[in-house]
Coordinates of C-alpha atoms in Angstrom, one line a residue:
M148 CA 63.5 37.5 -13.7
S149 CA 66.3 38.4 -16.1
L150 CA 68.9 41.1 -15.8
G151 CA 66.7 43.3 -17.9
S152 CA 63.9 43.4 -15.4
R153 CA 63.2 46.3 -13.0
F154 CA 65.7 47.2 -10.3
S155 CA 64.2 47.5 -6.8
L156 CA 66.2 49.0 -3.9
R157 CA 64.3 49.0 -0.7
R158 CA 65.2 49.8 2.9
L159 CA 62.6 49.4 5.6
T160 CA 62.8 50.7 9.1
P161 CA 61.7 48.2 11.8
G162 CA 58.7 50.4 12.6
G163 CA 57.8 50.9 9.0
L164 CA 58.1 47.2 8.4
A165 CA 55.8 46.4 11.3
L166 CA 53.3 48.9 10.1
I167 CA 53.3 47.6 6.5
M168 CA 52.9 44.0 7.8
A169 CA 50.0 45.0 10.0
F170 CA 48.1 46.3 7.0
G171 CA 48.9 43.3 4.9
L172 CA 50.8 45.4 2.4
F173 CA 54.3 44.0 2.8
A174 CA 54.0 41.4 -0.1
A175 CA 53.1 44.1 -2.6
F176 CA 55.9 46.3 -1.3
V177 CA 58.7 43.9 -1.8
A178 CA 57.3 41.6 -4.5
G179 CA 58.8 43.5 -7.5
P180 CA 58.2 42.1 -11.0
A181 CA 56.3 38.9 -11.3
R182 CA 58.3 35.7 -11.9
A183 CA 57.2 32.6 -13.7
Q184 CA 56.4 29.8 -11.4
D185 CA 58.7 27.4 -13.3
D186 CA 61.5 30.0 -13.2
P187 CA 62.6 30.3 -9.6
P188 CA 64.8 33.4 -8.8
R189 CA 68.6 33.1 -8.6
V190 CA 69.2 34.6 -5.1
V191 CA 72.4 36.1 -3.6
A192 CA 72.4 36.4 0.2
V193 CA 74.5 39.2 1.6
G194 CA 74.9 38.9 5.4
G195 CA 75.4 35.8 7.5
S196 CA 72.0 36.1 9.2
I197 CA 70.2 36.4 5.9
T198 CA 71.8 33.2 4.7
E199 CA 70.9 31.4 7.9
I200 CA 67.3 32.5 7.6
I201 CA 67.1 31.3 4.0
Y202 CA 68.4 27.9 5.2
A203 CA 66.1 27.8 8.2
L204 CA 63.2 28.4 5.7
G205 CA 64.3 25.5 3.6
M206 CA 64.8 27.8 0.6
E207 CA 68.6 27.2 0.2
D208 CA 68.1 25.7 -3.3
L209 CA 67.5 29.2 -4.5
L210 CA 70.9 30.4 -3.5
V211 CA 73.5 30.9 -6.2
A212 CA 76.1 32.8 -4.1
R213 CA 76.7 34.4 -0.7
D214 CA 79.0 36.9 0.9
T215 CA 82.1 36.3 3.0
T216 CA 80.2 36.7 6.3
S217 CA 77.9 33.8 5.4
S218 CA 79.7 30.8 6.9
W219 CA 76.9 28.8 8.5
P220 CA 75.7 26.2 8.0
A221 CA 79.0 24.8 6.7
E222 CA 77.6 23.7 3.4
V223 CA 77.0 27.3 2.4
E224 CA 80.8 27.7 1.9
A225 CA 80.5 25.5 -1.3
L226 CA 78.7 28.5 -2.9
P227 CA 80.5 31.2 -4.8
D228 CA 81.7 34.0 -2.5
V229 CA 80.9 37.5 -3.9
G230 CA 83.0 39.3 -1.3
Y231 CA 82.6 41.1 2.1
M232 CA 79.2 42.6 2.5
R233 CA 80.5 46.2 2.9
A234 CA 83.0 45.8 0.0
L235 CA 81.1 44.0 -2.7
S236 CA 82.5 44.1 -6.2
P237 CA 79.9 44.5 -9.0
E238 CA 81.8 42.1 -11.1
G239 CA 81.6 39.4 -8.5
V240 CA 77.9 39.8 -7.9
L241 CA 77.0 40.0 -11.6
S242 CA 79.1 37.0 -12.4
V243 CA 76.5 34.7 -10.8
R244 CA 73.6 36.2 -12.8
P245 CA 71.4 37.0 -9.8
D246 CA 67.7 37.9 -10.1
L247 CA 67.4 38.9 -6.4
I248 CA 69.8 40.1 -3.8
I249 CA 68.7 40.1 -0.2
A250 CA 71.1 42.0 2.0
E251 CA 71.6 43.1 5.6
E252 CA 71.6 46.8 6.3
G253 CA 75.0 48.3 5.6
A254 CA 75.7 46.3 2.5
G255 CA 77.6 48.2 -0.2
P256 CA 79.6 50.2 -1.2
P257 CA 77.1 52.7 -2.9
E258 CA 79.1 52.5 -6.1
T259 CA 78.3 48.7 -6.4
I260 CA 74.7 49.3 -5.6
E261 CA 74.6 51.8 -8.5
V262 CA 76.0 49.3 -10.9
L263 CA 73.4 46.8 -9.8
A264 CA 70.8 49.4 -10.3
D265 CA 71.9 49.9 -13.9
A266 CA 71.7 46.1 -14.3
E267 CA 68.1 46.2 -13.0
I268 CA 68.6 43.6 -10.4
E269 CA 66.1 43.5 -7.5
F270 CA 67.9 44.4 -4.3
I271 CA 66.1 44.2 -0.9
T272 CA 67.8 45.6 2.2
V273 CA 66.6 44.1 5.5
P274 CA 66.9 46.4 8.5
E275 CA 68.8 45.5 11.6
S276 CA 67.4 45.9 15.2
Y277 CA 69.4 44.1 17.9
D278 CA 66.6 42.8 20.0
A279 CA 63.9 40.1 19.9
V280 CA 61.6 42.1 17.8
G281 CA 64.4 42.7 15.3
V282 CA 65.0 39.0 14.9
R283 CA 61.3 38.4 14.2
L284 CA 61.0 41.2 11.7
K285 CA 64.1 40.1 9.9
I286 CA 62.9 36.5 9.5
I287 CA 59.6 37.6 8.1
A288 CA 61.2 40.2 5.8
V289 CA 63.4 37.5 4.2
A290 CA 60.4 35.1 3.9
E291 CA 58.3 37.9 2.3
A292 CA 61.1 38.5 -0.2
L293 CA 61.1 34.8 -1.2
G294 CA 57.3 34.6 -1.4
V295 CA 56.9 32.3 1.7
R296 CA 55.4 34.6 4.3
E297 CA 53.5 32.0 6.1
D298 CA 56.6 29.9 6.5
G299 CA 58.4 33.0 7.8
V300 CA 55.8 33.7 10.4
A301 CA 55.9 30.1 11.6
L302 CA 59.7 30.2 11.8
A303 CA 59.6 33.6 13.6
D304 CA 57.1 32.2 16.1
R305 CA 59.4 29.2 16.9
I306 CA 62.5 31.4 17.3
E307 CA 60.6 33.9 19.4
A308 CA 59.4 31.1 21.8
D309 CA 62.9 29.7 22.1
L310 CA 64.3 33.1 22.7
S311 CA 61.7 33.9 25.4
E312 CA 62.6 30.6 27.1
A313 CA 66.3 31.5 27.1
V314 CA 65.6 35.0 28.5
A315 CA 63.2 33.7 31.1
A316 CA 66.0 31.5 32.6
I317 CA 68.1 34.6 33.4
S318 CA 68.2 36.0 36.9
G319 CA 70.6 37.5 39.4
D320 CA 73.0 40.3 39.2
A321 CA 74.1 41.6 35.8
P322 CA 77.9 41.4 35.4
R323 CA 79.6 44.4 33.6
V324 CA 80.7 43.1 30.2
M325 CA 83.1 44.7 27.8
F326 CA 83.0 43.5 24.2
I327 CA 86.4 43.9 22.5
L328 CA 86.3 43.9 18.7
S329 CA 90.0 44.0 18.2
M330 CA 93.3 45.0 19.9
E331 CA 95.4 45.8 17.0
G332 CA 98.7 47.4 18.1
G333 CA 97.5 47.2 21.7
R334 CA 94.7 49.6 21.0
I335 CA 91.3 48.4 22.4
M336 CA 88.4 48.8 20.0
A337 CA 85.3 48.2 22.1
S338 CA 81.5 48.3 21.6
G339 CA 79.5 51.1 23.0
T340 CA 75.7 51.1 22.7
G341 CA 73.4 50.4 19.8
T342 CA 75.5 47.5 18.4
A343 CA 74.9 43.8 18.0
A344 CA 77.3 43.2 20.9
D345 CA 75.4 45.6 23.1
G346 CA 72.1 43.9 22.1
I347 CA 73.3 40.4 22.9
I348 CA 74.9 41.4 26.2
N349 CA 71.6 42.9 27.3
L350 CA 69.5 39.9 26.2
A351 CA 71.9 37.6 28.1
G352 CA 71.4 39.5 31.3
G353 CA 74.7 41.4 31.3
E354 CA 75.3 45.1 31.5
N355 CA 77.4 46.8 28.8
A356 CA 80.4 48.2 30.7
V357 CA 80.9 50.8 27.9
S358 CA 78.0 53.2 27.5
A359 CA 79.5 56.6 26.9
F360 CA 79.2 56.4 23.1
E361 CA 77.3 54.6 20.3
G362 CA 79.0 52.1 17.9
Y363 CA 82.6 51.0 18.1
S364 CA 85.4 53.2 19.2
P365 CA 89.0 53.0 20.6
L366 CA 89.3 53.2 24.4
T367 CA 91.9 55.1 26.3
D368 CA 93.5 53.4 29.4
E369 CA 91.4 55.7 31.6
A370 CA 88.2 54.6 29.8
V371 CA 89.1 51.0 30.3
L372 CA 89.7 51.5 34.0
S373 CA 86.5 53.5 34.4
A374 CA 84.5 50.8 32.7
A375 CA 85.8 48.2 35.2
P376 CA 84.5 45.2 33.4
D377 CA 83.8 42.0 35.2
V378 CA 83.9 40.0 32.0
I379 CA 85.6 40.5 28.6
L380 CA 83.6 39.3 25.7
M381 CA 85.2 38.6 22.3
M382 CA 84.6 36.7 19.1
D383 CA 86.1 33.2 19.0
R384 CA 88.9 33.3 16.4
G385 CA 90.3 30.0 17.3
G386 CA 93.8 29.3 18.8
D387 CA 95.0 28.8 22.3
H388 CA 92.6 30.7 24.6
S389 CA 94.8 30.4 27.6
A390 CA 97.7 32.2 25.8
G391 CA 95.1 34.6 24.5
N392 CA 94.0 35.6 28.0
A393 CA 97.6 36.1 29.1
D394 CA 98.2 38.4 26.1
L395 CA 94.9 40.2 26.7
F396 CA 95.6 41.0 30.3
A397 CA 99.2 42.0 29.6
H398 CA 97.5 45.3 28.5
P399 CA 98.4 47.8 31.2
A400 CA 94.8 48.9 31.7
L401 CA 92.9 45.6 31.2
G402 CA 95.3 44.0 33.6
L403 CA 93.9 46.1 36.4
T404 CA 90.3 45.3 35.8
P405 CA 88.0 42.9 37.8
A406 CA 88.0 40.7 34.6
A407 CA 91.7 40.3 34.8
E408 CA 91.6 39.4 38.5
A409 CA 89.1 36.7 37.7
D410 CA 90.7 35.7 34.4
S411 CA 87.2 36.1 33.0
V412 CA 87.1 36.0 29.2
V413 CA 84.2 34.7 27.1
R414 CA 84.7 33.8 23.5
I415 CA 81.9 32.8 21.2
N416 CA 81.7 32.4 17.4
G417 CA 81.1 35.9 15.9
L418 CA 78.3 35.0 13.6
L419 CA 76.5 33.1 16.3
L420 CA 77.0 35.8 18.9
L421 CA 76.3 38.9 16.7
G422 CA 74.2 37.6 13.8
F423 CA 70.7 38.2 15.3
G424 CA 69.3 35.4 13.1
P425 CA 67.6 32.1 13.8
R426 CA 70.4 31.0 16.2
T427 CA 69.9 34.0 18.6
P428 CA 68.3 31.8 21.3
E429 CA 71.4 29.6 21.3
A430 CA 73.6 32.6 21.5
V431 CA 71.7 34.0 24.5
A432 CA 71.7 30.6 26.2
R433 CA 75.5 30.2 25.7
L434 CA 76.4 33.7 26.7
S435 CA 74.1 33.8 29.8
A436 CA 75.6 30.5 30.9
A437 CA 79.1 31.8 30.5
L438 CA 78.2 35.0 32.3
G439 CA 76.7 33.1 35.2
T440 CA 73.3 34.9 34.8
V441 CA 71.2 31.7 34.5
G442 CA 69.5 30.7 37.7
G443 CA 71.5 33.1 39.8

């Protein structure tokens, strides 16, 4: 496909995607213009989980670029970086001459999407759903976009089986877990419901300690004390974790929580923890082990 071919911007809800797949219409829905068999598409992956799925499908040779959140497997970092998925520049994307862009939900900004529309580049948005069904649908959606649906179903079956095994190992009481996204200036930005953090906490047998709102929001000291987390969950950003815990619990409200009393902080790589891609079974196994919810 050249830059002169038809633009295609598609966003599928998980329910709509399942319905289309059930009637065997998904391939026609996302296929877009026909490509010559000897002219494989130049693909840009936007979103770490999209990139991981492409590698898991063995289709990485089609990739000509990726976004900043795509950091696994390590060899993907050799590809050109077109920027952060929510702050893409049209110049960066167009510079790699893509035929097809496959993106996680939330990619943008809209102004960049409009420029890509003018350039008539096929752009497929894959919806997010932070549960086992969402992982399966995402894998199959990416495979459909690349024309390898059967491989996608086979991969989704394997991941689903691994995830079921990880979840089946969970038992016992659910600890109250607070996911902290950041603490800039001492202000706690925490996850409420409906986020990737909320989804992975639930899959791993924990209970989200913050359920009064959806998405991410700053917490007052009173809200932190009311949440009373047993465990603090954060993305692993490297560095000295011991010193990090001391700094964390120096916060006047966090220092009074059960998590502080037990010095209980779990840090896991952000893409692994929150990606909801092919490594989700590993994320659930690691988090449930850290929370003590396995075989309890």
